[in-house]
Tab-separated table of C-alpha atoms in Angstrom:
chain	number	residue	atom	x	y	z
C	1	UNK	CA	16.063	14.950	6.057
C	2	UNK	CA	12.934	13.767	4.282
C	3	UNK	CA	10.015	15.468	5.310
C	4	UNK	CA	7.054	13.428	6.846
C	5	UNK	CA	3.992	14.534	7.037
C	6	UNK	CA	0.266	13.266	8.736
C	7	UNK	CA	-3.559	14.068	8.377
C	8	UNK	CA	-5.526	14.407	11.301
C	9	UNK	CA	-8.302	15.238	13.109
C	10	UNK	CA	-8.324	17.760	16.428
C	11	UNK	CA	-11.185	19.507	18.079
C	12	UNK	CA	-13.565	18.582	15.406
C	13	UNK	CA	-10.721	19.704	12.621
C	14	UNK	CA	-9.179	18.118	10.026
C	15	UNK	CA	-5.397	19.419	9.573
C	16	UNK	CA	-1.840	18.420	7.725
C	17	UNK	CA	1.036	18.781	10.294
C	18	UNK	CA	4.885	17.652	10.187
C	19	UNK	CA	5.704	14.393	12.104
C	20	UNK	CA	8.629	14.850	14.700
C	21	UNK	CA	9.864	12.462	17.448
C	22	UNK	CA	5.881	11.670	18.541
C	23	UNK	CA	5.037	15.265	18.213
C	24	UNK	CA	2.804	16.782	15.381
C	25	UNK	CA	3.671	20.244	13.854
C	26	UNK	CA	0.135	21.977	12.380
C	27	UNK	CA	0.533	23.425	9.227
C	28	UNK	CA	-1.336	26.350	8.341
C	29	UNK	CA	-4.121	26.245	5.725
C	30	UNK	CA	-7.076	23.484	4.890
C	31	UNK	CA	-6.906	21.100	2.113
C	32	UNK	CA	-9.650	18.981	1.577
C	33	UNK	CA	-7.978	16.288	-0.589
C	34	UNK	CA	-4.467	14.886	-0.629
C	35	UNK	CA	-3.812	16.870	-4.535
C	36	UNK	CA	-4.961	19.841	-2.252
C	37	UNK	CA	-2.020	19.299	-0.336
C	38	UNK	CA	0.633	17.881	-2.619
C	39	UNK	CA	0.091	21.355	-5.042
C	40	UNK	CA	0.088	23.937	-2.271
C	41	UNK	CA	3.163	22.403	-0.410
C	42	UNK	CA	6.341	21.755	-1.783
C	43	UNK	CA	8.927	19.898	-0.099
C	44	UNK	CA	11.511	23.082	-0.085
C	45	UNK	CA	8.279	24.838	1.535
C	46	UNK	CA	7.929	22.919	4.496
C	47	UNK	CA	11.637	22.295	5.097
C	48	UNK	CA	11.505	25.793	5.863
C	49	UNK	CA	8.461	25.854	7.547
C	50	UNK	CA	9.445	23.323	9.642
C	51	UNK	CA	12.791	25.402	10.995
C	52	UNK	CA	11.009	28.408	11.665
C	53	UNK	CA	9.818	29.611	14.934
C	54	UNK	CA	6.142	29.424	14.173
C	55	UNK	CA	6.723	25.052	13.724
C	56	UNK	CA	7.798	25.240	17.500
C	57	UNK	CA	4.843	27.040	18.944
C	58	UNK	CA	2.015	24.560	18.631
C	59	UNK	CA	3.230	21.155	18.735
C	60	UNK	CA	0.483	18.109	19.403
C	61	UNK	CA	1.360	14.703	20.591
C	62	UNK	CA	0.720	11.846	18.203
C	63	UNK	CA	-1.285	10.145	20.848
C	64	UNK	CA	-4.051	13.498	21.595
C	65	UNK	CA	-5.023	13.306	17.452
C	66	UNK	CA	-6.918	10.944	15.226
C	67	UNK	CA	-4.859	9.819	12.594
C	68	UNK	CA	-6.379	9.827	9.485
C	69	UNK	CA	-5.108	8.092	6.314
C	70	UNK	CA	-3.030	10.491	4.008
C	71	UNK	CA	-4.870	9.943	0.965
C	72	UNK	CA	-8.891	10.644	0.622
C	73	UNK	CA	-11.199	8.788	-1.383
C	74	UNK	CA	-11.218	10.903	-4.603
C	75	UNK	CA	-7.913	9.771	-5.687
C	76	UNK	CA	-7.433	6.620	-7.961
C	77	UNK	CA	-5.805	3.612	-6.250
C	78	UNK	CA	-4.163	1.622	-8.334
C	79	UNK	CA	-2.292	-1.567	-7.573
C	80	UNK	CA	0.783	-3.770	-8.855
C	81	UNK	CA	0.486	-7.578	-8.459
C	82	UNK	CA	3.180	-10.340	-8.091
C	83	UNK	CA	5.951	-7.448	-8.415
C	84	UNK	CA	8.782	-9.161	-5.757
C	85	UNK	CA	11.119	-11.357	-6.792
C	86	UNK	CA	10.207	-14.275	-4.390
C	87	UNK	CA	6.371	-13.755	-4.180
C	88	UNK	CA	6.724	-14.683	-8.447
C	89	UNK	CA	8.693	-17.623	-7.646
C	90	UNK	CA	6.187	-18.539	-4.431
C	91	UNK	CA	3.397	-17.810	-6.903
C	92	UNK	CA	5.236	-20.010	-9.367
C	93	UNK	CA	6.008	-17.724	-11.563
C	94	UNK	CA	9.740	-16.437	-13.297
C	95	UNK	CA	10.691	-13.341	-12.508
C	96	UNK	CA	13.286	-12.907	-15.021
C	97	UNK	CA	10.739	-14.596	-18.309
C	98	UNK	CA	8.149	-12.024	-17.048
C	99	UNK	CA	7.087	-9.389	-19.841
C	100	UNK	CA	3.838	-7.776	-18.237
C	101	UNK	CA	3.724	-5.677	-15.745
C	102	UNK	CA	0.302	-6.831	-13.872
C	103	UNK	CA	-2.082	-4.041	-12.974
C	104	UNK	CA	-5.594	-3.474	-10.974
C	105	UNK	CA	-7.424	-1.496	-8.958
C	106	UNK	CA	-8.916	-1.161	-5.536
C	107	UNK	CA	-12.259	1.167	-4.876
C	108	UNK	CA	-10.884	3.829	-2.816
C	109	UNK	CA	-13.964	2.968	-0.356
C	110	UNK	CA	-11.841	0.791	0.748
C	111	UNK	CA	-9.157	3.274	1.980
C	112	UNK	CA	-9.028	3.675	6.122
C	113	UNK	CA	-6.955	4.795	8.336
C	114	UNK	CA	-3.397	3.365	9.398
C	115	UNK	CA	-4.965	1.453	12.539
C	116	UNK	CA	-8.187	0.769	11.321
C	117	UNK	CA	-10.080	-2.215	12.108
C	118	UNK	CA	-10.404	-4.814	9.665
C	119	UNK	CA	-13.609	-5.957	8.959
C	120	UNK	CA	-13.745	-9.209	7.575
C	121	UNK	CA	-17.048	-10.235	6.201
C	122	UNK	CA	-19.172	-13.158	6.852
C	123	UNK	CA	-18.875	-14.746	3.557
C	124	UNK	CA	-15.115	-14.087	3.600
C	125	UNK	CA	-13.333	-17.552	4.081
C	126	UNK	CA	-9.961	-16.842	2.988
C	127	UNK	CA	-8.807	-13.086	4.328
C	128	UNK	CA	-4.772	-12.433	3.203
C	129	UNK	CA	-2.433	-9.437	4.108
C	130	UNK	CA	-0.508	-8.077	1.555
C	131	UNK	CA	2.000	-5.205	2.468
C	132	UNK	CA	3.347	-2.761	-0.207
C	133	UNK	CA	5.059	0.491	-0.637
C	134	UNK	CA	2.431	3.156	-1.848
C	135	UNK	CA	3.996	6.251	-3.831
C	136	UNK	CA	2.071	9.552	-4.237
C	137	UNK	CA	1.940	11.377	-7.483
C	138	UNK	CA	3.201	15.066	-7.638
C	139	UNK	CA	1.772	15.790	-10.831
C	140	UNK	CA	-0.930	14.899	-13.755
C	141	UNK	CA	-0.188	12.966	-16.269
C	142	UNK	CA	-2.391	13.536	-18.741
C	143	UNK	CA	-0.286	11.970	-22.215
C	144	UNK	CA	2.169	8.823	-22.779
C	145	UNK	CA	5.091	10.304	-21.084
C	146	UNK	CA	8.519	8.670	-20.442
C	147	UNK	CA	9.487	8.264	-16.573
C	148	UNK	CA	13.095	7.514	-15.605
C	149	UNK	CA	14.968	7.394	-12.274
C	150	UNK	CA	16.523	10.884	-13.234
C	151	UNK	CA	12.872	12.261	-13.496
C	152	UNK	CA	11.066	10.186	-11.052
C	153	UNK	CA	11.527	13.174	-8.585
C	154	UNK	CA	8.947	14.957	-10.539
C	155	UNK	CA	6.309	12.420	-10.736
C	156	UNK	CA	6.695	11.308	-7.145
C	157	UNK	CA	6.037	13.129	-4.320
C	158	UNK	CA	6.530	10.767	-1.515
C	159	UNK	CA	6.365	7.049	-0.282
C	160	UNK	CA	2.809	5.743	2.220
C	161	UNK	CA	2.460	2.342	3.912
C	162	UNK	CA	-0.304	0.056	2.117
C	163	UNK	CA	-2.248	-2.685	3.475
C	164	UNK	CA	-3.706	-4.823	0.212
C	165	UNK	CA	-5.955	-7.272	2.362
C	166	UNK	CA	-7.302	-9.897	-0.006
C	167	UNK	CA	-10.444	-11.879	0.075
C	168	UNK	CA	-8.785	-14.923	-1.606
C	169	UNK	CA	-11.684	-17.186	-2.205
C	170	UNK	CA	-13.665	-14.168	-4.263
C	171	UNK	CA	-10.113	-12.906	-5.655
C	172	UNK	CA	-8.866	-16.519	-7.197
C	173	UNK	CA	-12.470	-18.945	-7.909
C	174	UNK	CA	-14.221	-16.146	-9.117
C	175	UNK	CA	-11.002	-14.421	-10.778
C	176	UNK	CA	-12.204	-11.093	-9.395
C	177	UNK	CA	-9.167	-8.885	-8.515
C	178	UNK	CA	-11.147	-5.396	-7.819
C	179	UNK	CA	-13.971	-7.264	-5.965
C	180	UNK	CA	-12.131	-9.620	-3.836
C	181	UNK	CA	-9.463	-6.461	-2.647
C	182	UNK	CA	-12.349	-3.640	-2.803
C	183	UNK	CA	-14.471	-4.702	0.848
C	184	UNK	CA	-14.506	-1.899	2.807
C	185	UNK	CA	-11.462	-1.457	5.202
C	186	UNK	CA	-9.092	-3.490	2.679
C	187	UNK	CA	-7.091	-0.956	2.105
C	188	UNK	CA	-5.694	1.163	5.432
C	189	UNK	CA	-3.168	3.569	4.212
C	190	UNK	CA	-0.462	5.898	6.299
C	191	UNK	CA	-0.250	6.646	8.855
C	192	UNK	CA	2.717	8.768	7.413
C	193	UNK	CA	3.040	10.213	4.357
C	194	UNK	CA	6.643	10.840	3.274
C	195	UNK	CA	7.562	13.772	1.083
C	196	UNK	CA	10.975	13.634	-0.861
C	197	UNK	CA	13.631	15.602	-3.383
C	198	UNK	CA	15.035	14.451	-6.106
C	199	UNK	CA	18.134	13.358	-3.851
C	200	UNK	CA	16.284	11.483	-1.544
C	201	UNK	CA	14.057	9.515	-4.185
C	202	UNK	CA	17.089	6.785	-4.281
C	203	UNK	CA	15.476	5.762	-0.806
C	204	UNK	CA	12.929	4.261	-3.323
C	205	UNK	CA	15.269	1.352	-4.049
C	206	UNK	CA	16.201	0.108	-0.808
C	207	UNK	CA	13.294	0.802	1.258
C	208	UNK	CA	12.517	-2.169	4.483
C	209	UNK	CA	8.988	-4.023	4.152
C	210	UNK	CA	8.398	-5.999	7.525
C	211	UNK	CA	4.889	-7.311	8.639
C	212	UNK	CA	3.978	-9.377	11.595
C	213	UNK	CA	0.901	-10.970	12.845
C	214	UNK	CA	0.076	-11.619	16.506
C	215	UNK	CA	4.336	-10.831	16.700
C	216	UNK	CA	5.135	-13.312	14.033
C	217	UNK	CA	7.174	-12.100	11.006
C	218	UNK	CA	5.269	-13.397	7.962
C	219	UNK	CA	6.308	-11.007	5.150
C	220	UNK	CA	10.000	-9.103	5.437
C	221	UNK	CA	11.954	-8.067	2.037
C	222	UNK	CA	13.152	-5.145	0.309
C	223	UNK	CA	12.269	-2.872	-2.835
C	224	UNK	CA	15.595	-3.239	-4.007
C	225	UNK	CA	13.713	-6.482	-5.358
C	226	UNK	CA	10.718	-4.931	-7.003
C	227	UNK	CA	10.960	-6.632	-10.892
C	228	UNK	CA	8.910	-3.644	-12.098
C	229	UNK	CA	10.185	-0.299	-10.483
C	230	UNK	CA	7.969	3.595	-10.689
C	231	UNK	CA	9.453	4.539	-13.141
C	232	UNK	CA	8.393	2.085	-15.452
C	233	UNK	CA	5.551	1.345	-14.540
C	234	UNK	CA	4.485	4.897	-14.234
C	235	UNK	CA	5.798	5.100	-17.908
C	236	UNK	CA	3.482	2.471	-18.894
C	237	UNK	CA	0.750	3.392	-17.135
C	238	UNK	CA	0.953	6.845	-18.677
C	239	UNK	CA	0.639	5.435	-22.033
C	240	UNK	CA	-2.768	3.449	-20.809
C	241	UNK	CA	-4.557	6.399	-18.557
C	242	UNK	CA	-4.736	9.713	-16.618
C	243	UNK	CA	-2.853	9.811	-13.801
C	244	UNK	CA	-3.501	12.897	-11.524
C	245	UNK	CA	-1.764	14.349	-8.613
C	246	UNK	CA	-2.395	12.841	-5.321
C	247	UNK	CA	-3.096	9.255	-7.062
C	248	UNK	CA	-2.322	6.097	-5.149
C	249	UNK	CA	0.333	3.857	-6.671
C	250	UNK	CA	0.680	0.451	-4.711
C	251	UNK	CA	3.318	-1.171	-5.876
C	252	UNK	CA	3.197	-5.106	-4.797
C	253	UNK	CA	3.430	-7.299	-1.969
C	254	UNK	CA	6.461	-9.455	-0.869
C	255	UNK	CA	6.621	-13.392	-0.455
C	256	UNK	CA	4.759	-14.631	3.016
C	257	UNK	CA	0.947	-14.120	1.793
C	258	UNK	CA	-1.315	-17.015	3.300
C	259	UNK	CA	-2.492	-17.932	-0.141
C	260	UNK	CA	-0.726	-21.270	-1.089
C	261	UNK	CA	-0.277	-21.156	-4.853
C	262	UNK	CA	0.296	-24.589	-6.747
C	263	UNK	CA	3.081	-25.320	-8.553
C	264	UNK	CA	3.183	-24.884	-12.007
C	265	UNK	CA	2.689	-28.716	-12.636
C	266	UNK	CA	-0.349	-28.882	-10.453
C	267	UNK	CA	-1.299	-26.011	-12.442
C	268	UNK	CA	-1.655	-27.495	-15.705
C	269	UNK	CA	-3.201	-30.391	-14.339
C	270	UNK	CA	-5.752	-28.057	-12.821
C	271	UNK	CA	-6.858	-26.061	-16.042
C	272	UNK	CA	-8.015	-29.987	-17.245
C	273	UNK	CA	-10.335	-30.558	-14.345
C	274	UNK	CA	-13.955	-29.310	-14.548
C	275	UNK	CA	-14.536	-26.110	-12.877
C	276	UNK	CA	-16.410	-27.147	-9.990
C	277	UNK	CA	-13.724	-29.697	-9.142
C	278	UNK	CA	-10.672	-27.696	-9.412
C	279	UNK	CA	-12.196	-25.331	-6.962
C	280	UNK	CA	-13.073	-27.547	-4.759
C	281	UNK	CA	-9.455	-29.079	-4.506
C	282	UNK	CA	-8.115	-24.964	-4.229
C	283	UNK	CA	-10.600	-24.240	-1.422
C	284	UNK	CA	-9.488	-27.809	0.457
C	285	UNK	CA	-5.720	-26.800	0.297
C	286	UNK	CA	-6.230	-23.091	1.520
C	287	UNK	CA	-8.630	-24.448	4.153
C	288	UNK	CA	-5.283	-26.136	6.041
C	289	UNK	CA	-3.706	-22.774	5.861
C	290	UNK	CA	-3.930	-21.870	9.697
C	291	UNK	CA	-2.019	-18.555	8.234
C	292	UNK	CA	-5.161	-16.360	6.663
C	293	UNK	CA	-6.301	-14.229	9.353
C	294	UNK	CA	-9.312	-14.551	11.769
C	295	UNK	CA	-10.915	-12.567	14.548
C	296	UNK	CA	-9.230	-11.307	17.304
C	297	UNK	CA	-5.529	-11.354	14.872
C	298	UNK	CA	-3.187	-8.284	15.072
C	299	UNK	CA	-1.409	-7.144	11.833
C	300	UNK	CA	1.260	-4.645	12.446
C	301	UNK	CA	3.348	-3.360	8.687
C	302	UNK	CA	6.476	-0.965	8.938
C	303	UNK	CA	8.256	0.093	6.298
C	304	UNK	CA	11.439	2.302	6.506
C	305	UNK	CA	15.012	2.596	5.186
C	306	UNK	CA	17.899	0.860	6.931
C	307	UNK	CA	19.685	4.634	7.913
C	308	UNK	CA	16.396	5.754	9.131
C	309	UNK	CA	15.646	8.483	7.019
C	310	UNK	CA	12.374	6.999	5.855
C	311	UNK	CA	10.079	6.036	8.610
C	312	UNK	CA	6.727	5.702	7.340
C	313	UNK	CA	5.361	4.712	11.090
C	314	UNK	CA	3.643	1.826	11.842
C	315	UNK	CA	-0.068	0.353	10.525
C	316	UNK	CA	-1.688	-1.850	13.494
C	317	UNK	CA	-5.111	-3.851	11.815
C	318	UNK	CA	-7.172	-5.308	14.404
C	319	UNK	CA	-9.318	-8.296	12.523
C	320	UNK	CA	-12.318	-7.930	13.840
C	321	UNK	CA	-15.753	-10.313	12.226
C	322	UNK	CA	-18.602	-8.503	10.041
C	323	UNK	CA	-21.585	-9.369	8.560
């Protein structure tokens, strides 16, 4: 079985403990960052660990602990866009003609916990959910360096539940990726962190994305329709920056966003208007969007595999209004 794991805090102490049937396992040791962690304990470490007698003497309930999200603010977070089959075709877009491999980042203030509130801010008109699949690294990668599904195991150290809320009227008018995902609570991560083998990193390509708001399924797909996969993308990333151990890879959202994109024809037409008037007409049609998510809204994101093997828990975002 894949091992999953949780940070949390417990009589003023912030721990890493195995995740059982509601019940948390305290490992021994302090690490004060999620590379902290991923170096000092590999997966064959804490298989063991978790079968001897000392996992069975103090066991916590999920519910007595602060969860706290898996990966801490001095890793990179770095983000995949339009990387599902249907959210390119949605976003009017082909998935098979596509030759880049679109990349940004998010400031890792934004990174929360699992069931954070989300703050949206006063100037914030447009506020989108975006779930995604975040993978872990295992290692630096410090040189262009060639990543296959045979090697992935050793790049990837385990599979998180992201939340890329989007401030849509900063992200798309004002073609600001970093700024319009980067407010603060945009980016809850966990609550789980799974750790995996090399066997168990073919999980990776069938893995269940389902989010809901207020109960209602909005976004629901599967990796096994990711156009660019890790490997890949980790390859090309490698040839573009350092990646280090404990780095946040978020790999794309699925169709079902709020944001209505126009069609490629409206497009065109579009790009011929005068700024201030094409705007104008985008803000008008995302303003009959009763989808984009106001105060008092509950987002709930699960992602697992269909045999159960990988259960990354459950993220529950409470919108609540900011200044």
């Amino acid at each position: 079985m894949a091992i999953h794991v949780v940070r949390f805090s417990h009589s003023h102490r912030i721990q890493w403990g195995l995740v059982f049937q509601n019940q948390i396992t305290p490992l021994p040791g302090e690490y004060a960052t999620t590379a902290d962690f991923i170096r000092s304990n590999p997966v064959d470490g804490l298989r063991e660990f978790a079968q001897s007698n000392a996992a069975s003497k103090t066991p916590l309930a999920l519910a007595d602990v602060q969860i706290l999200s898996p990966v801490t603010s001095n890793q990179q977070f770095i983000c995949q866009g339009a990387n599902y089959r249907q959210h390119m075709i949605e976003s009017g877009m082909d998935p098979d003609a596509k030759s880049y491999n679109m990349i940004f980042t998010k400031a890792t203030s934004c990174i929360v916990p699992a069931d954070s509130e989300l703050v949206k801010p006063a100037q914030v008109r447009f506020l989108d959910y975006e779930i995604e699949l975040g993978l872990i690294l295992k290692r630096d990668v410090l040189a262009k360096t060639v990543v296959t599904d045979a090697n992935l195991h050793e790049f990837v150290a385990g599979a998180v539940i992201v939340n890329d809320y989007s401030a849509r009227d900063i992200q798309i008018p004002q073609t600001q990726f970093y700024k319009g995902k980067s407010f603060r609570t945009f980016g809850p991560v966990g609550p789980f962190l799974c750790l995996m083998t090399a066997a168990e990193m073919k999980h990776l390509k069938n893995l269940q994305l389902t989010l809901t708001v207020n109960g209602q399924t909005r976004q629901k797909d599967s990796t096994a329709n990711l156009v660019f996969g890790p490997a890949e993308t980790l390859t090309e990333l490698s040839g573009v920056q350092d990646l280090y151990v404990g780095d946040l890879l978020s790999t794309g959202t699925p169709a079902g966003c709020a944001l209505s994109v126009p069609s490629p024809f409206k497009q065109r037409v579009g790009a011929l208007l005068p700024e201030k008037t094409k705007w104008a007409f985008f803000n008008k049609v995302q303003e009959g969007r009763d989808q984009y998510l106001k105060a008092g809204d509950l987002v709930e994101a699960r992602i697992q595999s269909p045999d159960g093997v990988i259960d990354l828990g459950v993220q529950r975002n409470k919108v609540v209004n900011g200044r």
